[in-house]
Structures are given as C-alpha cells and as structure tokens.
XYZ file of C-alpha atoms in Angstrom:
746
model
C 16.617 -75.846 18.838
C 18.777 -72.772 19.507
C 19.866 -71.816 22.958
C 17.893 -68.526 23.217
C 14.722 -70.285 22.089
C 15.319 -73.166 24.533
C 15.931 -70.640 27.286
C 12.706 -68.826 26.474
C 10.733 -72.088 26.616
C 12.274 -72.931 29.977
C 11.469 -69.480 31.309
C 7.857 -69.805 30.204
C 7.545 -73.251 31.779
C 9.165 -72.045 34.985
C 6.862 -69.034 35.110
C 3.795 -71.219 34.614
C 4.827 -73.758 37.291
C 5.840 -71.193 39.889
C 2.631 -69.152 39.603
C -0.045 -71.843 39.607
C -0.694 -71.466 43.319
C -0.241 -67.702 43.517
C -3.128 -65.271 43.611
C -3.973 -63.286 40.506
C -2.352 -59.886 40.400
C -4.670 -56.866 40.080
C -5.186 -55.286 36.674
C -5.781 -51.821 38.161
C -3.059 -49.630 39.671
C -3.215 -45.929 40.528
C -0.609 -43.221 40.158
C 0.644 -40.026 41.767
C -0.707 -37.409 39.350
C 0.541 -34.319 41.201
C 2.933 -33.628 44.078
C 3.228 -30.110 45.495
C 5.507 -29.520 48.446
C 6.581 -32.352 50.770
C 4.768 -35.564 49.756
C 6.008 -39.039 50.786
C 4.893 -42.529 49.814
C 5.724 -45.996 51.129
C 4.729 -49.414 49.847
C 3.073 -50.356 53.156
C 2.843 -49.382 56.825
C 6.221 -49.525 58.517
C 8.338 -49.274 55.372
C 10.694 -46.382 54.822
C 8.895 -43.557 53.004
C 10.392 -41.936 49.921
C 9.590 -38.697 48.132
C 6.585 -39.193 45.876
C 7.308 -38.635 42.204
C 4.770 -37.990 39.457
C 3.677 -41.316 37.846
C 4.724 -43.330 40.918
C 2.433 -46.406 41.105
C -0.125 -46.633 43.929
C -1.204 -50.151 44.963
C -2.639 -51.972 47.950
C -0.915 -51.109 51.265
C 0.508 -47.871 49.860
C 0.784 -45.055 52.408
C 0.761 -41.426 51.207
C 1.678 -38.594 53.596
C 1.732 -34.840 52.942
C 3.717 -32.401 55.057
C 3.102 -28.797 55.827
C 2.235 -26.808 52.648
C 2.065 -30.084 50.705
C -0.700 -31.329 48.410
C -1.038 -34.336 46.158
C -3.475 -35.913 43.711
C -3.926 -39.659 43.219
C -5.645 -40.922 40.067
C -7.155 -44.391 39.757
C -8.791 -44.418 36.344
C -11.405 -41.649 36.344
C -11.459 -41.438 40.165
C -9.522 -38.586 41.793
C -8.310 -38.581 45.402
C -6.684 -35.337 46.555
C -4.932 -34.747 49.897
C -4.440 -31.415 51.600
C -1.410 -30.489 53.700
C -0.585 -32.482 56.865
C -2.619 -35.549 55.831
C -2.071 -39.314 55.836
C -3.929 -41.754 53.578
C -3.593 -45.523 53.378
C -4.697 -47.664 50.431
C -6.057 -50.708 52.247
C -7.053 -52.612 49.110
C -6.875 -51.821 45.416
C -7.749 -54.422 42.801
C -9.985 -54.797 39.756
C -13.279 -54.186 41.602
C -12.380 -52.799 45.036
C -10.957 -49.518 46.290
C -10.722 -49.277 50.081
C -9.061 -46.206 51.582
C -8.315 -45.197 55.154
C -7.788 -41.541 56.074
C -5.737 -41.600 59.272
C -5.754 -37.826 59.647
C -5.993 -34.736 57.482
C -8.295 -33.728 54.599
C -9.190 -35.641 51.441
C -11.321 -34.618 48.437
C -12.711 -37.556 46.425
C -14.311 -37.214 42.984
C -16.038 -40.214 41.328
C -17.240 -39.972 37.709
C -18.001 -43.619 36.896
C -20.973 -45.279 38.597
C -19.331 -48.724 38.241
C -16.654 -47.701 40.743
C -19.165 -46.946 43.515
C -19.865 -50.591 44.307
C -16.347 -51.290 45.555
C -15.461 -47.832 46.967
C -15.122 -47.494 50.731
C -13.410 -44.838 52.875
C -12.802 -45.333 56.590
C -11.615 -42.950 59.318
C -10.954 -43.493 63.024
C -14.582 -42.513 63.712
C -16.600 -44.103 60.911
C -17.083 -45.419 57.389
C -18.169 -43.550 54.248
C -19.642 -44.965 51.025
C -20.747 -42.972 47.998
C -24.180 -43.868 46.628
C -23.979 -41.698 43.529
C -21.304 -40.133 41.372
C -20.128 -36.815 42.723
C -17.600 -35.163 44.997
C -17.150 -35.350 48.767
C -14.637 -34.062 51.289
C -13.518 -35.866 54.430
C -11.652 -34.278 57.365
C -10.291 -36.673 59.990
C -8.815 -35.632 63.322
C -8.672 -31.947 62.371
C -10.761 -31.677 65.522
C -9.841 -34.279 68.123
C -11.843 -37.523 67.834
C -14.006 -36.046 65.046
C -14.601 -36.808 61.376
C -16.302 -34.237 59.132
C -17.931 -35.391 55.879
C -19.058 -32.691 53.404
C -21.043 -33.688 50.305
C -20.832 -31.209 47.401
C -22.257 -33.474 44.659
C -24.114 -36.778 44.850
C -25.164 -38.769 47.926
C -22.963 -40.394 50.601
C -23.749 -43.022 53.258
C -21.985 -42.249 56.558
C -21.819 -44.912 59.298
C -20.437 -43.905 62.679
C -21.271 -42.527 66.098
C -23.882 -45.233 66.574
C -25.986 -44.217 63.566
C -26.161 -44.369 59.781
C -27.073 -41.322 57.680
C -27.623 -40.624 53.983
C -26.028 -37.222 53.346
C -27.088 -35.284 50.245
C -25.422 -32.478 48.346
C -24.904 -29.270 50.322
C -24.872 -31.001 53.721
C -22.137 -31.857 56.221
C -21.973 -34.487 58.965
C -19.748 -34.267 62.055
C -19.130 -37.776 63.422
C -17.872 -38.191 66.990
C -17.323 -41.364 68.990
C -20.956 -41.503 70.203
C -22.661 -38.579 68.490
C -23.552 -37.340 64.979
C -24.385 -33.745 64.051
C -25.435 -32.173 60.751
C -24.700 -28.760 59.235
C -24.282 -27.017 55.888
C -21.276 -27.827 53.707
C -18.831 -24.931 53.327
C -16.038 -24.665 50.766
C -12.530 -23.378 51.407
C -9.298 -22.939 49.434
C -8.647 -26.693 49.247
C -12.074 -27.298 47.675
C -11.531 -24.524 45.118
C -8.181 -26.086 44.180
C -9.881 -29.457 43.702
C -12.551 -27.840 41.480
C -9.868 -26.272 39.274
C -8.264 -29.687 38.844
C -11.660 -31.160 37.881
C -12.243 -28.510 35.201
C -9.266 -29.805 33.225
C -10.844 -33.263 32.957
C -14.055 -31.743 31.583
C -12.124 -30.322 28.605
C -10.270 -33.499 27.621
C -10.989 -35.297 24.334
C -8.803 -38.362 24.848
C -11.815 -40.327 26.119
C -12.914 -40.540 22.454
C -9.954 -42.845 21.768
C -9.407 -44.633 25.112
C -11.594 -45.410 28.084
C -11.652 -42.982 30.998
C -10.738 -45.874 33.330
C -7.239 -45.943 31.817
C -5.153 -44.266 34.500
C -3.280 -41.253 33.149
C -5.483 -40.606 30.095
C -6.191 -37.022 31.224
C -2.578 -35.941 30.490
C -2.548 -36.922 26.796
C -4.470 -33.979 25.269
C -2.152 -31.374 26.708
C 1.086 -33.059 25.584
C 0.302 -34.798 22.273
C -1.816 -35.152 19.141
C -4.291 -37.912 18.210
C -4.817 -39.247 14.696
C -6.277 -42.328 13.025
C -4.088 -44.898 11.289
C -5.312 -47.597 8.922
C -2.956 -50.228 10.394
C -2.858 -49.462 14.127
C -6.082 -47.537 14.735
C -5.837 -44.440 16.962
C -2.271 -43.177 17.386
C -1.011 -40.615 19.895
C 2.237 -38.749 19.148
C 3.943 -36.689 21.904
C 4.923 -33.076 21.347
C 8.137 -31.349 22.328
C 10.394 -34.404 22.518
C 13.969 -34.621 21.278
C 14.736 -36.000 17.827
C 16.485 -39.051 19.351
C 13.793 -39.642 22.002
C 12.962 -43.304 22.688
C 10.206 -44.774 24.913
C 11.262 -46.268 28.262
C 14.534 -44.316 28.360
C 13.790 -41.148 30.365
C 12.751 -42.525 33.752
C 13.637 -45.121 36.364
C 13.041 -48.756 37.311
C 11.724 -49.752 40.742
C 10.848 -53.209 42.006
C 7.161 -53.451 42.887
C 5.828 -56.722 44.290
C 4.242 -58.848 42.936
C 4.679 -57.432 39.410
C 8.459 -57.083 39.418
C 10.509 -54.339 37.788
C 8.154 -51.416 37.129
C 8.835 -48.387 34.957
C 8.293 -44.833 36.319
C 8.456 -42.302 33.480
C 9.734 -38.762 34.048
C 7.297 -37.143 31.582
C 3.960 -36.030 33.129
C 2.129 -37.857 30.299
C 4.257 -41.007 30.541
C 2.016 -43.170 32.748
C -0.633 -44.395 30.294
C 1.772 -44.962 27.331
C 4.163 -46.892 29.634
C 1.643 -49.295 31.198
C -0.985 -49.770 28.457
C -0.853 -50.332 24.694
C 2.273 -50.529 22.533
C 4.720 -48.146 20.831
C 5.253 -48.162 17.050
C 7.621 -46.344 14.701
C 5.593 -44.482 12.026
C 7.283 -42.045 9.619
C 10.469 -41.985 11.689
C 8.565 -40.941 14.826
C 7.453 -42.930 17.846
C 3.682 -43.085 18.354
C 1.633 -44.831 21.018
C -1.063 -47.295 19.848
C -3.629 -48.167 22.566
C -5.598 -50.343 20.127
C -9.219 -50.388 19.076
C -12.076 -51.628 21.275
C -9.858 -51.597 24.296
C -12.664 -52.326 26.802
C -11.526 -52.440 30.409
C -7.786 -51.646 30.538
C -5.265 -54.061 32.050
C -2.233 -52.558 33.765
C 1.299 -53.839 33.174
C 4.555 -52.807 34.899
C 6.190 -52.162 31.503
C 5.325 -53.526 28.050
C 8.913 -54.165 26.989
C 11.024 -57.050 25.775
C 14.110 -57.952 27.841
C 17.530 -59.003 26.518
C 20.874 -59.684 28.156
C 22.108 -61.350 31.297
C 25.335 -62.836 32.628
C 26.292 -64.317 29.241
C 26.030 -60.991 27.371
C 29.116 -58.878 28.020
C 29.590 -55.400 26.576
C 32.159 -52.619 26.886
C 31.049 -49.697 29.061
C 32.424 -46.152 29.066
C 32.625 -45.403 32.778
C 34.344 -42.210 34.018
C 36.621 -41.994 31.013
C 37.645 -45.670 31.154
C 36.436 -48.817 29.458
C 35.363 -51.993 31.191
C 33.660 -55.184 30.075
C 30.666 -56.274 32.162
C 27.357 -58.136 31.786
C 24.602 -55.965 30.346
C 20.812 -55.807 30.549
C 18.624 -54.200 27.902
C 14.986 -53.572 27.052
C 13.010 -52.273 24.086
C 9.321 -51.273 23.555
C 7.174 -54.111 22.252
C 5.464 -53.801 18.881
C 1.715 -54.622 18.735
C 2.572 -57.797 16.851
C 4.965 -59.086 19.522
C 3.882 -61.347 22.366
C 4.084 -60.001 25.934
C 5.295 -62.604 28.461
C 4.855 -61.332 32.055
C 7.033 -62.489 34.927
C 4.070 -62.660 37.309
C 0.801 -64.581 37.430
C -1.932 -63.087 35.289
C -5.468 -64.135 34.509
C -5.861 -65.736 31.072
C -8.324 -63.077 29.941
C -5.918 -60.328 31.058
C -3.043 -61.955 29.191
C -5.243 -62.238 26.084
C -6.034 -58.552 26.453
C -2.333 -57.664 26.374
C -1.673 -59.890 23.345
C -4.920 -59.280 21.444
C -2.981 -57.911 18.450
C 0.009 -60.264 18.672
C 0.786 -62.541 15.708
C 2.327 -65.994 16.247
C 4.380 -65.696 13.055
C 5.716 -62.228 13.896
C 9.534 -62.047 13.872
C 10.988 -58.591 14.586
C 13.787 -57.737 12.199
C 15.448 -55.398 14.678
C 14.906 -54.097 18.180
C 14.051 -50.436 17.707
C 14.489 -48.260 20.775
C 16.873 -50.643 22.590
C 18.271 -49.235 25.862
C 21.154 -51.030 27.616
C 22.667 -50.569 31.094
C 24.831 -52.667 33.359
C 23.333 -55.848 34.806
C 24.750 -55.024 38.244
C 22.215 -52.202 38.610
C 19.395 -54.759 38.925
C 20.987 -56.630 41.844
C 19.937 -54.255 44.644
C 16.591 -52.991 45.877
C 17.218 -49.360 45.026
C 15.829 -47.416 42.098
C 17.634 -47.451 38.741
C 17.767 -43.939 37.267
C 18.320 -44.723 33.583
C 19.621 -41.299 32.349
C 22.433 -41.448 34.932
C 23.472 -45.046 34.244
C 26.658 -45.736 32.209
C 25.922 -46.753 28.610
C 27.767 -49.453 26.673
C 29.249 -49.322 23.187
C 26.640 -50.973 20.945
C 27.397 -52.480 17.549
C 24.974 -54.122 15.109
C 26.594 -57.511 15.756
C 26.290 -57.224 19.551
C 22.660 -56.155 19.236
C 21.726 -59.056 16.968
C 23.453 -61.587 19.231
C 21.749 -60.312 22.411
C 20.003 -63.250 24.133
C 16.519 -62.975 25.597
C 16.513 -62.697 29.370
C 14.588 -60.832 32.079
C 16.497 -58.942 34.813
C 17.063 -60.716 38.118
C 14.852 -60.197 41.114
C 16.460 -58.250 43.972
C 17.716 -60.096 46.984
C 15.216 -60.807 49.754
C 11.658 -62.127 49.900
C 9.498 -59.749 47.886
C 6.528 -62.054 47.345
C 5.557 -62.259 51.052
C 4.532 -58.913 52.535
C 4.498 -60.365 56.088
C 8.120 -61.543 56.041
C 9.856 -58.217 56.651
C 13.254 -59.577 57.698
C 13.565 -61.792 54.599
C 14.287 -65.002 56.510
C 11.574 -66.990 54.715
C 9.337 -67.215 57.822
C 6.462 -64.915 58.802
C 7.061 -62.375 61.529
C 5.704 -63.008 65.032
C 3.006 -60.363 64.776
C 1.242 -61.347 61.564
C -1.789 -59.514 60.243
C -4.840 -59.555 62.450
C -2.874 -60.224 65.684
C -4.153 -58.802 68.984
C -1.227 -57.411 70.999
C -1.783 -57.077 74.742
C -0.159 -54.318 76.774
C 0.277 -54.598 80.566
C -1.845 -52.201 82.670
C 1.190 -50.341 84.019
C 1.949 -48.881 80.561
C 5.006 -51.043 79.912
C 6.039 -52.145 76.441
C 4.164 -55.129 74.949
C 5.811 -58.521 74.979
C 5.360 -58.826 71.174
C 6.625 -55.704 69.394
C 4.619 -53.861 66.798
C 5.558 -54.071 63.132
C 5.942 -50.317 62.674
C 9.337 -48.811 63.294
C 7.961 -45.944 65.353
C 6.483 -48.326 67.969
C 2.827 -47.791 66.998
C 0.390 -50.514 65.844
C -0.398 -50.787 62.144
C -3.851 -51.126 60.567
C -3.696 -54.932 60.923
C -2.771 -54.852 64.650
C -5.076 -54.099 67.580
C -3.885 -52.740 70.954
C -5.633 -54.204 74.044
C -4.751 -53.135 77.590
C -5.425 -55.748 80.278
C -7.417 -54.508 83.309
C -5.489 -54.188 86.586
C -5.676 -57.107 89.048
C -7.365 -56.111 92.292
C -6.254 -58.071 95.413
C -8.901 -60.460 96.726
C -8.657 -59.102 100.266
C -9.594 -55.606 99.200
C -12.603 -56.535 97.050
C -15.716 -56.804 99.214
C -18.316 -56.963 96.424
C -16.736 -58.717 93.455
C -17.860 -57.260 90.143
C -18.563 -59.309 87.045
C -15.573 -59.941 84.769
C -14.697 -57.096 82.371
C -14.309 -57.989 78.681
C -11.513 -56.209 76.869
C -11.884 -54.734 73.414
C -10.020 -57.617 71.801
C -11.813 -60.456 73.646
C -14.806 -60.761 71.253
C -12.530 -60.871 68.216
C -9.906 -63.325 69.404
C -11.569 -66.362 67.856
C -11.854 -64.578 64.506
C -8.270 -63.335 64.789
C -7.085 -66.855 65.629
C -8.890 -68.268 62.605
C -7.400 -65.568 60.380
C -3.973 -66.277 61.861
C -4.283 -70.003 61.063
C -5.420 -69.244 57.539
C -2.533 -66.844 56.993
C -0.047 -69.340 58.431
C -1.400 -71.971 56.021
C -1.088 -69.458 53.195
C 2.476 -68.696 54.260
C 3.346 -72.412 54.361
C 1.867 -72.840 50.902
C 3.888 -69.923 49.618
C 7.031 -71.371 51.231
C 6.391 -74.649 49.382
C 5.945 -72.703 46.189
C 9.188 -70.852 46.854
C 10.984 -74.174 47.476
C 9.643 -75.483 44.164
C 10.724 -72.254 42.574
C 14.236 -72.612 43.991
C 14.448 -76.206 42.753
C 13.309 -75.170 39.298
C 15.836 -72.357 39.361
C 18.608 -74.800 40.321
C 17.586 -77.128 37.473
C 17.591 -74.180 35.140
C 21.022 -73.068 36.375
C 22.458 -76.584 35.880
C 21.033 -76.874 32.388
C 22.278 -73.386 31.647
C 25.800 -74.317 32.822
C 25.837 -77.453 30.631
C 24.497 -75.535 27.665
C 26.971 -72.717 28.251
C 29.885 -75.196 28.398
C 28.807 -76.830 25.168
C 28.272 -73.454 23.620
C 31.740 -72.272 24.699
C 33.357 -75.436 23.285
C 31.581 -75.000 19.980
C 32.490 -71.333 19.939
C 36.176 -72.177 20.594
C 36.279 -74.708 17.725
C 34.525 -72.285 15.461
C 36.932 -69.513 16.469
C 39.964 -71.753 15.686
C 38.628 -72.585 12.234
C 37.870 -68.931 11.677
C 41.444 -67.945 12.624
C 42.970 -70.452 10.157
C 40.671 -69.316 7.371
C 41.466 -65.736 8.242
C 45.263 -66.358 7.994
C 44.867 -68.042 4.588
C 42.650 -65.253 3.441
C 45.153 -62.658 4.608
C 48.061 -64.301 2.685
C 46.030 -64.473 -0.538
C 44.767 -60.961 0.022
C 48.337 -59.664 0.442
C 49.501 -61.047 -2.957
C 46.354 -59.811 -4.633
C 46.818 -56.420 -3.011
C 50.405 -56.152 -4.359
C 49.353 -57.096 -7.894
C 46.382 -54.791 -7.691
C 48.600 -51.930 -6.559
C 50.915 -52.390 -9.602
C 47.983 -52.543 -11.990
C 46.461 -49.552 -10.299
C 49.697 -47.532 -10.621
C 49.990 -48.272 -14.367
C 46.329 -47.500 -14.861
C 46.689 -44.209 -12.976
C 49.597 -43.157 -15.271
C 47.604 -43.949 -18.421
C 44.572 -42.208 -17.043
C 46.676 -39.155 -16.149
C 47.973 -38.830 -19.740
C 44.534 -39.345 -21.182
C 43.096 -36.879 -18.713
C 45.720 -34.227 -19.675
C 44.833 -34.601 -23.359
C 41.135 -34.422 -22.566
C 41.696 -31.315 -20.453
C 43.521 -29.551 -23.338
C 40.698 -30.400 -25.738
C 38.173 -29.230 -23.208
C 39.971 -25.917 -22.736
C 40.102 -25.262 -26.511
C 36.477 -26.153 -26.924
C 35.580 -23.984 -23.949
C 37.452 -21.016 -25.483
C 35.597 -21.387 -28.783
C 32.300 -21.683 -26.990
C 33.117 -18.583 -24.947
C 33.905 -16.520 -28.082
C 30.719 -17.695 -29.794
C 28.764 -16.865 -26.694
C 30.259 -13.363 -26.542
C 29.314 -12.721 -30.190
C 25.798 -13.949 -29.604
C 25.521 -11.754 -26.541
C 26.617 -8.665 -28.523
C 24.109 -9.351 -31.309
C 21.369 -9.945 -28.799
C 22.283 -6.741 -26.947
C 22.076 -4.634 -30.190
C 18.785 -6.261 -31.115
C 17.411 -5.636 -27.642
C 18.435 -1.961 -27.769
C 16.722 -1.454 -31.167
C 13.588 -3.204 -30.003
C 13.594 -1.165 -26.836
C 13.913 2.119 -28.799
C 11.028 1.185 -31.138
C 8.887 0.181 -28.224
C 9.568 3.442 -26.382
C 8.724 5.543 -29.491
C 5.484 3.665 -30.052
C 4.576 4.080 -26.389
C 5.237 7.851 -26.549
C 3.047 8.276 -29.659
C 0.310 6.226 -28.128
C 0.468 8.244 -24.885
C 0.290 11.572 -26.810
C -2.686 10.403 -28.872
C -4.435 9.117 -25.767
C -3.808 12.389 -23.920
C -5.234 14.435 -26.802
C -8.388 12.310 -27.011
C -8.775 12.392 -23.266
C -8.387 16.209 -23.094
C -10.942 16.762 -25.914
C -13.408 14.421 -24.236
C -12.876 16.184 -20.913
C -13.517 19.636 -22.505
C -16.728 18.430 -24.142
C -17.832 16.867 -20.902
C -17.087 20.001 -18.915
C -19.039 22.208 -21.443
C -22.037 19.900 -21.317
C -21.884 19.759 -17.532
C -21.698 23.560 -17.252
C -24.680 24.036 -19.621
C -26.754 21.487 -17.706
C -25.768 22.992 -14.391
C -26.607 26.608 -15.490
C -29.983 25.557 -16.902
C -30.793 23.629 -13.752
C -29.762 26.582 -11.573
C -32.007 28.972 -13.586
C -34.955 26.614 -13.351
C -34.379 26.127 -9.663
C -34.086 29.903 -9.093
C -37.347 30.580 -11.013
C -39.110 27.900 -9.041
C -37.776 29.333 -5.790
C -38.937 32.827 -6.699
C -42.402 31.595 -7.636
C -42.665 29.611 -4.415
C -41.428 32.581 -2.372
C -43.945 35.002 -4.008
C -46.787 32.585 -3.519
C -45.733 32.103 0.117
C -45.623 35.885 0.583
C -49.105 36.309 -0.867
C -50.422 33.587 1.341
C -48.750 35.097 4.413
C -50.134 38.577 3.561
C -53.657 37.180 3.124
C -53.328 35.317 6.393
C -52.133 38.445 8.192
C -55.007 40.555 6.756
C -57.489 37.893 7.803
C -55.954 37.729 11.290
C -56.003 41.529 11.598
C -59.665 41.690 10.551
C -60.560 38.938 12.977
C -58.623 40.619 15.776
C -60.315 43.988 15.056
C -63.784 42.442 15.015
C -63.030 40.501 18.197
C -61.667 43.592 19.974
C -64.672 45.710 18.893
C -67.055 43.054 20.155
C -65.132 42.833 23.416
C -65.227 46.611 23.800
C -68.959 46.682 23.181
C -69.472 43.919 25.715
C -67.298 45.694 28.287
C -69.133 48.998 27.673
C -72.506 47.299 28.006
C -71.385 45.509 31.144
C -69.992 48.714 32.573
C -73.226 50.559 31.755
C -75.321 47.834 33.382
C -73.068 47.777 36.421
C -73.221 51.563 36.716
C -76.999 51.497 36.331
C -77.284 48.803 39.002
C -75.056 50.715 41.353
C -77.032 53.865 40.651
C -80.282 52.082 41.334
C -78.855 50.551 44.495
C -77.554 53.853 45.789
C -80.526 55.938 44.721
C -82.557 55.731 47.969
C -79.529 56.571 50.089
C -77.652 59.155 47.981
C -79.046 62.095 46.165
C -79.132 62.092 42.356
C -75.851 63.261 40.806
C -76.211 66.171 38.456
C -76.664 65.193 34.762
C -73.694 67.156 33.377
C -71.174 65.080 35.429
C -72.484 61.788 33.982
C -72.299 63.113 30.465
C -68.763 64.253 31.032
C -67.715 60.815 32.321
C -69.302 59.066 29.329
C -67.567 61.365 26.891
C -64.248 60.732 28.607
C -64.737 56.990 28.283
C -65.593 57.270 24.606
C -62.472 59.389 24.021
C -60.309 56.789 25.738
C -61.834 53.994 23.607
C -61.239 56.028 20.440
C -57.595 56.526 21.450
C -57.177 52.798 22.027
C -58.676 51.973 18.630
C -56.401 54.516 16.966
C -53.327 53.064 18.658
C -54.331 49.510 17.663
C -54.839 50.642 14.052
C -51.417 52.291 14.016
C -49.807 49.144 15.440
C -51.432 46.971 12.741
C -50.251 49.385 10.080
C -46.696 49.268 11.493
C -46.724 45.459 11.429
C -47.891 45.440 7.781
C -45.166 47.853 6.851
C -42.546 45.698 8.608
C -43.727 42.529 6.853
C -43.707 44.232 3.426
C -40.232 45.579 4.119
C -39.021 42.107 5.108
C -40.492 40.666 1.911
C -38.777 43.299 -0.224
C-alpha cells in the first residue's frame, strides 16, 4: 500500500469519525448576484463586515447591509431578494427547506417563482411577520417610518401578522403595521420597484432552465455568457464565451473559509457561481466545458468540486519578487465527472451520492488538467486568498506526477462553534437565547452583549428591571409587575441547557478529532522517516549507477565523435559530387525547358491568330445577318403601323361623323321642343292675361266708366307686336347656335 493511498484512507476514516455527531450541512446556499454602491456582508451578527463581492456565498446568520446609494440582489435558487439603499437584512436560517429572513430596517423586494419554496419562507420585521401564500412579488419597508412596517403586495397573496391582528393581503394592496394598529391602502410603485421589475424581465428570457433546474443558484447568468450544446458522453455542456486561450476553472477568483464547509471558492466571473459549486468541468476539443449532468433533480451545493494535492511534504520552487525560494505548496484541480468527490465536512448520504452519481470506482486520471498551485502558507490564516496575486511555483511534469493528495489546513481558531467567538474552546457567557438584564438607572448590563457596538443581537433580549420603591413611601402596594423577559425565562433556560449540552458534545468531538489528528501526525512522522530513509538509499544507488553510466557514456561519446567526424568527411565529398551532378542536370533541364517554352509560345501565338481571324469573320457574318433581319423587321413594322393608323383614322372619322349627325338631330329635336314649349307658354300667358284683364274689367265696371274701344285695341296690338319680336329674336338665336355648331364641326 503506497503512502498517498494510505494517507487518503486515513483521511477518509478521520473524516467519517469526526463527523458522526455533527449536524448535516445544508445543501442550499445563496449568493450575492449584484452589488451596486456600498454593500457589506458579514458571516453573522457582531462579525466584522467586508465589502460584498459578486458570487459571495450567503448562508445562515449572514448579515447584508447597504449604504447610501447602494443596492444589492441576493439569489437563492429561483428566489430573488433585493435591498434598496440604507437597508439591513439578516439571514436567520437557510437550509434545504427553510428560508427565514429578518429585515432590521430599510426596503426589500422579494420575488418567489417556485411554489415549493413558500412552505419554508418567512420574513420578520420589528413590527410583525410576513408569509407568502402564493408565488409572486412583495415589498417590505421597515422603520422607514418610526415603529412602522409597510407591506405592499404586487403579485400573489401574503399573510401579515402584527399589530394584534392577522391579514391576508392580495395583489394591489398595502398594509401599514404599527405596534398596536394595522391600516390598509393601495400599493404604489416607485423607482426601486421598477428596478426590481427590470431585473425580473431578464429571468423571463433565459433558456438555461431547459438544461438545469431553476433552483440551481446562479443559473440565470449562463445564457448571457455562454453556449449550450448536447454531448453524447456528458449530456448537456455549457461553454463560456470570451475567455482567454489559457483559461482554467478555479483559477480566477479567491478562497475564503466558510464554516462548516471549509475552504470555499468565490469566482470573479459573473457567471462563475453555478459552474463552481455544481456539476463538473471537462476538457472537450481543447476547451473547458461545464457538465451539470442529466436528470439533476434537486441540486446539492458544494464549496468547490476540486481535488486537492500538496502539503508540508511537497516542496516546490517559487518565483517571488525576482528571487527563488523553496517552500511547501498546495494545489487543486477541477474534478472530472468520473472522479470521486470526498468532502471535508459531514454530508447526508443521498447528497454525497448526488455529487458522485457519475463517478466510476475504476477511474484513474492520467493527468491533472487545470492544476493550480500556490504556497501552502497562504492557507494558514483566516484571510482571503486572492489566487491571481499569489506567487506561482515552477512546475515540471515530474513534480506534478509526484504530488501527494492532501487537503489544505483549516485556519487557526474554532470555526465549527459559532458561539465561541474568542476561540478558547468554551462558549461565551451570553450564549444564544440569553436574557440580559439592565439596571433601571440606565447603567451598562453586568453581562456584555455579543455585538461590538454594544447593542443586543437577534438571539439576545434586553430587559430593564423596574425601579425599587421604598416601603415607607408606598401606601397602597400595587401587584408585582412582570418584565418582558419573565414569561420566557424558563424557555430560555431550557434552550441554554440544551445549547450547553450541544457545546459539550461538540467539545468531546473536537477532543476526539484532536486525538485522531495526533495519531495521524505520529503515523505520518513514522511513514515520512521510513520514506526518507528509503529515498536516501535509493538516491545513493542512483548516484553510483549515474557515475558508472557517465564513465561509459564518456568513452562512447569519444568513439562516436571520431566515427562521426570520419562520416562527415565522407558525406561532404559525396555531397560535393552529388551537387555537381545536380547542377549539370539542372542546367540541361533548364535548357530543355526554355526550348519547350519557345515552341509553346510560337504555337500559342499561331493558335491565337487563327482564333482571332475566325472570331472576326464570325462577327462580320453575324452583323450582316442581324442588320438584314433588322431591316426586314423594320419594314414589316412600318407597313403594319401605317395600315393600322389608316384603319384607325377611318374609324375615327366615321365615329366622329356619326356623332355629329346624332348631335345635330338632338339639337334640332331640342330646338323644336323648346319652340313648341315656348309657344304653348306664350299662349297660356296670353290667355291668363286676357282672363285677368277681363276679370279686372268686370270688377271695375260698376265703379269706373267703360274705356273707349280704340285704346284696348291699341294695347292688344302692342302686345302682339312684342310677342312677334320675341319669337323673331328666339328664332335668330337658334339659327346662330346652329351656325356655330356647324362651324365647330367643320
């Protein structure tokens, strides 16, 4: 059994023994998907906050704060949580089935697309509790107005508990929750809501959910930065765009230690979250592609799916600031789907089977593609390890093949116990769930708070004791006053005892872990001593064989040099003779080629002349035929055109004459009709005038004397003369019109 294999077996056994009593680690972890302006994140309340980077993991007890003009987006699978400026959000609990958030102050927009997430989703504020009953989008504002929480529902239904009541709020409504009052109003959007809607529109256009589940955190970034395709061996493959030719997975980013998982990779690329924590990387056609696997089901998160090599017994030469130094090295490489993933933390058996569902027991990697190596000393502290800035060693094929398997060390301090902040192995005095009492005069509490700014955390409750009134002053003693923490002290005490028992159990586990580590160190020292002794003996034998080989090689080299010199002289003479023959042959070939070229040139000229003459004759003959055909065509066209014009002119003349005759007949008929009509009208007017005159004469006869008969005759003659003049003028007008029409026709 080789030493690396024995070491691997011991590591597996140690990992199994040390994690039997530990709780299962969650298989769901969120990420910072967007950070605009000042955005800070800390692992839990009281820890020092750092600037939030894209792809930074979000777990239980994470605290996210945005400053002025800052905004951020947190993605947990298909669920989006967005914070506006000047906001503070705490992740109380995040595991496989539960997502509990607490908005201390500020504004948060929450979008849920998967109905399975609703069962474990809960948001609390200082004034109440909110649960979503249906998929949709809500907005929560806490402490924007003092002691008030505003809940606006834009899509879906939300259950709001607070202010002494419980309400089901539907889309388009808003609830204002105070300490003892609840009011309703209409939901109104602002710039923050419009920004959240624009972020949601990008998810509606994604197509990556055809290849992976939407509960895989970071899937929404893949469409924009890569291309999907199907592969017969690995299933769906995603290849990133716009990466360098020498790009390697898990090289452009940083390592950070995240309890309880261990060293966790944070990729610099905006799309780097899902390919770094799910699936495997493969080399296909000299390009790296990400293989999430078929039938992935519910995804299981991992800090980094890599294989580790190196340690204290693997020394390499580093180029550091122009100098060279030998130091222990630590390396990692992306795991192939066929390789087995061995986590350094406790994992459920079904989750481990999910990671290794494509692994083959007989798989033996021939080489470690994509190996990245840095100094081992970088993994000793608690700080982040920025890989692009780390010094790189000089790698050779032999050093890479001899690299032993070994995970990086855990940083100093107690990372497994969140309630042991000072790292002394014992829980702090104010454990979770403690009730801290403050004197009535406003003095500092006897037991300090866990937060560095002097305020209580989410797991601590502040209770002020009532002032003591002297007995002599009190005349009517009042019943005892119960403080806020009194009803919960028994529950807090029980929780404290349970946590202390849990801490003791973890301390026992840590002691067992230390003992196993000491046994491993002792066995490693013995094995290393034996290995060094064997290596020394082997090196001595190698040196002796090398000296003997060098002496024999020297004599052979001398003899070979003499033979080579004589052979070079003979080859030089032979080569000179061959060169002379080649030159003569080349001259003859050149002369023959020149003659052939001249003959070919004369032949080409004659052929060209014959071809030109034939083309000229053919063109002349074609032109003559074409001109004759064109003349015949033009004559025929002219004859047809003249005949058609004559026929058309005759037809036009006939039509015009017929139209003139018809018009003349119509005019004569109209004139006759007009003359008859005018004569009839004149007769009617004359008869009417005669009757009217007779009536007037009869009416005036008794009053006026009879006019003399000659005057009446004269008036009648005058009227007849006027009518004759009118008829004459009408006849002359008709005659003038006929003359005009005939003149127009001519």
